[in-house]
Amino acid sequence: MAVRDIEEGVVDSNSTIPLKQHFVFVHGISGGSWCWYKICCLMENSGYKVSCIDLKSCGIDQSHADSILTFDDYNKPLIDFISDLPDNEKVILCMWQQLY
């Protein structure tokens, strides 16, 4: 998708209502939503809708790491967040993983 498309909004082929575009940022292992603070602030100040998600037992999520038994458990905050979004909201999912 071109930057111009993001700025102007993309129109759904079945509707004349522009789709809302929403950037969702997800951190890598041993990170948290805090790792996105610089880009999040810049994008919000430019008028974009931005959300930064903490996966289970990361960032401000209070879950204990030993309570996470499956990948589904770990990803539950992201899945729940995306499931609750309105149908007309277009999500641009940005993920990051830093290898040490």
Tab-separated table of N, CA and C in Angstrom:
chain	number	residue	atom	x	y	z
A	1	MET	N	0.840	-1.169	0.000
A	1	MET	CA	0.000	0.000	0.000
A	1	MET	C	0.889	1.237	0.000
A	2	ALA	N	0.586	2.170	-0.831
A	2	ALA	CA	1.370	3.393	-0.923
A	2	ALA	C	1.054	4.325	0.239
A	3	VAL	N	2.004	5.175	0.556
A	3	VAL	CA	1.798	6.154	1.626
A	3	VAL	C	0.615	7.049	1.286
A	4	ARG	N	0.472	7.396	0.031
A	4	ARG	CA	-0.645	8.240	-0.394
A	4	ARG	C	-1.976	7.590	-0.060
A	5	ASP	N	-2.086	6.257	-0.263
A	5	ASP	CA	-3.312	5.537	0.059
A	5	ASP	C	-3.613	5.622	1.548
A	6	ILE	N	-2.586	5.526	2.373
A	6	ILE	CA	-2.775	5.596	3.816
A	6	ILE	C	-3.264	6.980	4.209
A	7	GLU	N	-2.681	8.014	3.626
A	7	GLU	CA	-3.056	9.375	3.987
A	7	GLU	C	-4.453	9.725	3.504
A	8	GLU	N	-4.819	9.286	2.312
A	8	GLU	CA	-6.109	9.643	1.747
A	8	GLU	C	-7.227	8.727	2.211
A	9	GLY	N	-6.904	7.534	2.652
A	9	GLY	CA	-7.929	6.569	3.043
A	9	GLY	C	-8.309	5.710	1.853
A	10	VAL	N	-8.600	4.483	2.095
A	10	VAL	CA	-8.978	3.552	1.046
A	10	VAL	C	-10.474	3.337	1.133
A	11	VAL	N	-11.139	3.355	0.010
A	11	VAL	CA	-12.586	3.185	-0.004
A	11	VAL	C	-12.910	1.732	-0.295
A	12	ASP	N	-13.782	1.161	0.510
A	12	ASP	CA	-14.238	-0.212	0.318
A	12	ASP	C	-15.025	-0.271	-0.984
A	13	SER	N	-14.849	-1.328	-1.775
A	13	SER	CA	-15.513	-1.433	-3.074
A	13	SER	C	-17.030	-1.549	-2.954
A	14	ASN	N	-17.554	-1.960	-1.814
A	14	ASN	CA	-18.994	-2.106	-1.618
A	14	ASN	C	-19.615	-0.880	-0.962
A	15	SER	N	-18.853	0.148	-0.725
A	15	SER	CA	-19.347	1.288	0.027
A	15	SER	C	-18.637	2.552	-0.415
A	16	THR	N	-19.267	3.677	-0.133
A	16	THR	CA	-18.616	4.950	-0.409
A	16	THR	C	-18.000	5.528	0.858
A	17	ILE	N	-18.100	4.804	1.974
A	17	ILE	CA	-17.538	5.257	3.238
A	17	ILE	C	-16.079	4.811	3.313
A	18	PRO	N	-15.165	5.743	3.497
A	18	PRO	CA	-13.756	5.342	3.617
A	18	PRO	C	-13.531	4.442	4.832
A	19	LEU	N	-12.674	3.460	4.662
A	19	LEU	CA	-12.314	2.592	5.779
A	19	LEU	C	-11.419	3.360	6.739
A	20	LYS	N	-11.652	3.176	8.025
A	20	LYS	CA	-10.765	3.772	9.011
A	20	LYS	C	-9.492	2.941	9.048
A	21	GLN	N	-8.366	3.601	9.100
A	21	GLN	CA	-7.096	2.882	9.151
A	21	GLN	C	-6.493	3.026	10.536
A	22	HIS	N	-6.035	1.926	11.052
A	22	HIS	CA	-5.606	1.848	12.443
A	22	HIS	C	-4.296	1.070	12.480
A	23	PHE	N	-3.241	1.702	12.943
A	23	PHE	CA	-1.955	1.028	13.076
A	23	PHE	C	-1.903	0.354	14.437
A	24	VAL	N	-1.617	-0.936	14.448
A	24	VAL	CA	-1.502	-1.704	15.688
A	24	VAL	C	-0.068	-2.224	15.760
A	25	PHE	N	0.643	-1.823	16.798
A	25	PHE	CA	2.039	-2.208	16.980
A	25	PHE	C	2.153	-3.287	18.050
A	26	VAL	N	2.944	-4.312	17.754
A	26	VAL	CA	3.158	-5.430	18.673
A	26	VAL	C	4.666	-5.604	18.855
A	27	HIS	N	5.078	-5.719	20.089
A	27	HIS	CA	6.497	-5.839	20.439
A	27	HIS	C	7.012	-7.260	20.204
A	28	GLY	N	8.316	-7.415	20.268
A	28	GLY	CA	8.949	-8.727	20.179
A	28	GLY	C	9.162	-9.319	21.557
A	29	ILE	N	9.877	-10.419	21.606
A	29	ILE	CA	10.110	-11.123	22.868
A	29	ILE	C	10.849	-10.218	23.855
A	30	SER	N	10.496	-10.331	25.091
A	30	SER	CA	11.041	-9.565	26.224
A	30	SER	C	10.908	-8.056	26.042
A	31	GLY	N	9.904	-7.656	25.290
A	31	GLY	CA	9.651	-6.236	25.092
A	31	GLY	C	8.326	-5.839	25.714
A	32	GLY	N	7.782	-4.785	25.240
A	32	GLY	CA	6.495	-4.291	25.694
A	32	GLY	C	6.058	-3.175	24.764
A	33	SER	N	4.848	-2.691	24.965
A	33	SER	CA	4.351	-1.627	24.093
A	33	SER	C	5.206	-0.364	24.205
A	34	TRP	N	5.941	-0.244	25.298
A	34	TRP	CA	6.825	0.906	25.508
A	34	TRP	C	7.870	1.057	24.399
A	35	CYS	N	8.230	-0.042	23.727
A	35	CYS	CA	9.279	0.042	22.703
A	35	CYS	C	8.819	0.825	21.466
A	36	TRP	N	7.519	1.096	21.368
A	36	TRP	CA	6.971	1.819	20.224
A	36	TRP	C	6.709	3.294	20.518
A	37	TYR	N	7.077	3.790	21.703
A	37	TYR	CA	6.616	5.116	22.111
A	37	TYR	C	7.012	6.237	21.153
A	38	LYS	N	8.194	6.189	20.562
A	38	LYS	CA	8.617	7.278	19.671
A	38	LYS	C	7.788	7.312	18.392
A	39	ILE	N	7.663	6.166	17.736
A	39	ILE	CA	6.899	6.127	16.485
A	39	ILE	C	5.420	6.371	16.747
A	40	CYS	N	4.920	5.877	17.875
A	40	CYS	CA	3.515	6.072	18.232
A	40	CYS	C	3.200	7.566	18.383
A	41	CYS	N	4.027	8.282	19.108
A	41	CYS	CA	3.821	9.728	19.310
A	41	CYS	C	3.883	10.487	17.986
A	42	LEU	N	4.852	10.159	17.158
A	42	LEU	CA	4.981	10.830	15.864
A	42	LEU	C	3.758	10.591	14.987
A	43	MET	N	3.283	9.353	14.956
A	43	MET	CA	2.134	9.030	14.112
A	43	MET	C	0.851	9.665	14.641
A	44	GLU	N	0.645	9.626	15.957
A	44	GLU	CA	-0.546	10.260	16.533
A	44	GLU	C	-0.542	11.763	16.279
A	45	ASN	N	0.611	12.401	16.404
A	45	ASN	CA	0.715	13.840	16.132
A	45	ASN	C	0.480	14.167	14.665
A	46	SER	N	0.642	13.172	13.789
A	46	SER	CA	0.377	13.348	12.361
A	46	SER	C	-1.056	12.978	12.000
A	47	GLY	N	-1.851	12.591	12.995
A	47	GLY	CA	-3.266	12.327	12.760
A	47	GLY	C	-3.654	10.877	12.583
A	48	TYR	N	-2.737	9.958	12.731
A	48	TYR	CA	-3.054	8.541	12.582
A	48	TYR	C	-3.624	7.975	13.877
A	49	LYS	N	-4.427	6.945	13.741
A	49	LYS	CA	-4.922	6.205	14.902
A	49	LYS	C	-3.916	5.087	15.169
A	50	VAL	N	-3.413	5.021	16.404
A	50	VAL	CA	-2.338	4.085	16.732
A	50	VAL	C	-2.640	3.398	18.054
A	51	SER	N	-2.398	2.080	18.108
A	51	SER	CA	-2.499	1.318	19.359
A	51	SER	C	-1.247	0.473	19.503
A	52	CYS	N	-0.757	0.374	20.731
A	52	CYS	CA	0.397	-0.469	21.041
A	52	CYS	C	-0.064	-1.504	22.059
A	53	ILE	N	0.123	-2.770	21.744
A	53	ILE	CA	-0.411	-3.862	22.551
A	53	ILE	C	0.701	-4.528	23.353
A	54	ASP	N	0.410	-4.811	24.619
A	54	ASP	CA	1.289	-5.636	25.450
A	54	ASP	C	0.788	-7.072	25.392
A	55	LEU	N	1.637	-7.980	24.953
A	55	LEU	CA	1.278	-9.392	24.972
A	55	LEU	C	1.328	-9.899	26.409
A	56	LYS	N	0.810	-11.097	26.613
A	56	LYS	CA	0.695	-11.664	27.964
A	56	LYS	C	2.051	-11.704	28.665
A	57	SER	N	2.092	-11.216	29.891
A	57	SER	CA	3.272	-11.213	30.759
A	57	SER	C	4.371	-10.263	30.282
A	58	CYS	N	4.020	-9.301	29.437
A	58	CYS	CA	4.987	-8.328	28.934
A	58	CYS	C	4.483	-6.916	29.196
A	59	GLY	N	5.407	-5.981	29.257
A	59	GLY	CA	5.013	-4.595	29.464
A	59	GLY	C	4.261	-4.432	30.771
A	60	ILE	N	3.066	-3.837	30.701
A	60	ILE	CA	2.280	-3.607	31.916
A	60	ILE	C	1.344	-4.762	32.251
A	61	ASP	N	1.307	-5.800	31.418
A	61	ASP	CA	0.473	-6.964	31.719
A	61	ASP	C	1.029	-7.659	32.963
A	62	GLN	N	0.180	-7.854	33.966
A	62	GLN	CA	0.601	-8.370	35.271
A	62	GLN	C	0.690	-9.895	35.342
A	63	SER	N	0.389	-10.598	34.255
A	63	SER	CA	0.416	-12.063	34.277
A	63	SER	C	1.824	-12.582	34.544
A	64	HIS	N	1.910	-13.664	35.268
A	64	HIS	CA	3.201	-14.298	35.542
A	64	HIS	C	3.593	-15.152	34.335
A	65	ALA	N	4.842	-15.106	33.948
A	65	ALA	CA	5.314	-15.845	32.771
A	65	ALA	C	5.041	-17.338	32.874
A	66	ASP	N	5.071	-17.895	34.085
A	66	ASP	CA	4.813	-19.329	34.257
A	66	ASP	C	3.363	-19.710	33.988
A	67	SER	N	2.474	-18.720	33.914
A	67	SER	CA	1.060	-19.017	33.659
A	67	SER	C	0.759	-19.152	32.168
A	68	ILE	N	1.723	-18.846	31.321
A	68	ILE	CA	1.530	-18.923	29.869
A	68	ILE	C	1.981	-20.292	29.393
A	69	LEU	N	1.013	-21.092	28.969
A	69	LEU	CA	1.322	-22.469	28.579
A	69	LEU	C	1.341	-22.685	27.070
A	70	THR	N	0.695	-21.784	26.323
A	70	THR	CA	0.623	-21.955	24.871
A	70	THR	C	0.868	-20.618	24.172
A	71	PHE	N	1.129	-20.701	22.882
A	71	PHE	CA	1.285	-19.501	22.071
A	71	PHE	C	-0.024	-18.727	22.034
A	72	ASP	N	-1.158	-19.449	22.049
A	72	ASP	CA	-2.470	-18.801	22.083
A	72	ASP	C	-2.636	-17.967	23.349
A	73	ASP	N	-2.165	-18.476	24.486
A	73	ASP	CA	-2.217	-17.709	25.740
A	73	ASP	C	-1.409	-16.416	25.604
A	74	TYR	N	-0.225	-16.530	25.052
A	74	TYR	CA	0.679	-15.385	24.903
A	74	TYR	C	0.068	-14.301	24.011
A	75	ASN	N	-0.595	-14.716	22.930
A	75	ASN	CA	-1.163	-13.788	21.952
A	75	ASN	C	-2.561	-13.300	22.286
A	76	LYS	N	-3.176	-13.825	23.344
A	76	LYS	CA	-4.569	-13.508	23.658
A	76	LYS	C	-4.869	-12.006	23.713
A	77	PRO	N	-4.038	-11.165	24.329
A	77	PRO	CA	-4.352	-9.728	24.330
A	77	PRO	C	-4.476	-9.134	22.920
A	78	LEU	N	-3.626	-9.556	22.001
A	78	LEU	CA	-3.697	-9.060	20.627
A	78	LEU	C	-4.950	-9.579	19.927
A	79	ILE	N	-5.228	-10.864	20.055
A	79	ILE	CA	-6.404	-11.457	19.412
A	79	ILE	C	-7.676	-10.812	19.939
A	80	ASP	N	-7.769	-10.614	21.251
A	80	ASP	CA	-8.946	-9.969	21.846
A	80	ASP	C	-9.102	-8.538	21.335
A	81	PHE	N	-8.004	-7.811	21.257
A	81	PHE	CA	-8.047	-6.428	20.784
A	81	PHE	C	-8.559	-6.363	19.347
A	82	ILE	N	-7.996	-7.176	18.471
A	82	ILE	CA	-8.396	-7.154	17.059
A	82	ILE	C	-9.832	-7.630	16.888
A	83	SER	N	-10.251	-8.615	17.669
A	83	SER	CA	-11.624	-9.123	17.587
A	83	SER	C	-12.650	-8.065	17.974
A	84	ASP	N	-12.276	-7.147	18.846
A	84	ASP	CA	-13.200	-6.109	19.314
A	84	ASP	C	-13.268	-4.884	18.408
A	85	LEU	N	-12.445	-4.831	17.376
A	85	LEU	CA	-12.456	-3.678	16.480
A	85	LEU	C	-13.696	-3.698	15.593
A	86	PRO	N	-14.192	-2.521	15.197
A	86	PRO	CA	-15.335	-2.466	14.278
A	86	PRO	C	-14.982	-3.083	12.928
A	87	ASP	N	-16.003	-3.584	12.239
A	87	ASP	CA	-15.786	-4.239	10.949
A	87	ASP	C	-15.220	-3.297	9.890
A	88	ASN	N	-15.531	-2.006	9.991
A	88	ASN	CA	-15.077	-1.079	8.950
A	88	ASN	C	-13.692	-0.505	9.228
A	89	GLU	N	-13.014	-1.039	10.217
A	89	GLU	CA	-11.693	-0.519	10.564
A	89	GLU	C	-10.608	-1.378	9.920
A	90	LYS	N	-9.779	-0.730	9.131
A	90	LYS	CA	-8.685	-1.430	8.471
A	90	LYS	C	-7.477	-1.407	9.395
A	91	VAL	N	-6.933	-2.570	9.699
A	91	VAL	CA	-5.798	-2.675	10.612
A	91	VAL	C	-4.516	-2.873	9.820
A	92	ILE	N	-3.524	-2.086	10.163
A	92	ILE	CA	-2.186	-2.255	9.620
A	92	ILE	C	-1.348	-2.740	10.792
A	93	LEU	N	-1.044	-4.022	10.799
A	93	LEU	CA	-0.361	-4.660	11.923
A	93	LEU	C	1.148	-4.568	11.730
A	94	CYS	N	1.826	-3.993	12.710
A	94	CYS	CA	3.279	-3.818	12.656
A	94	CYS	C	3.896	-4.601	13.804
A	95	MET	N	4.762	-5.532	13.479
A	95	MET	CA	5.401	-6.356	14.502
A	95	MET	C	6.908	-6.179	14.399
A	96	TRP	N	7.576	-6.354	15.516
A	96	TRP	CA	9.020	-6.163	15.563
A	96	TRP	C	9.638	-7.241	16.432
A	97	GLN	N	10.758	-7.753	15.973
A	97	GLN	CA	11.504	-8.727	16.762
A	97	GLN	C	12.975	-8.391	16.652
A	98	GLN	N	13.591	-8.154	17.783
A	98	GLN	CA	15.026	-7.880	17.801
A	98	GLN	C	15.744	-9.136	18.257
A	99	LEU	N	16.708	-9.554	17.496
A	99	LEU	CA	17.491	-10.727	17.858
A	99	LEU	C	18.787	-10.264	18.506
A	100	TYR	N	19.076	-10.788	19.646
A	100	TYR	CA	20.283	-10.383	20.379
A	100	TYR	C	21.434	-11.304	20.056
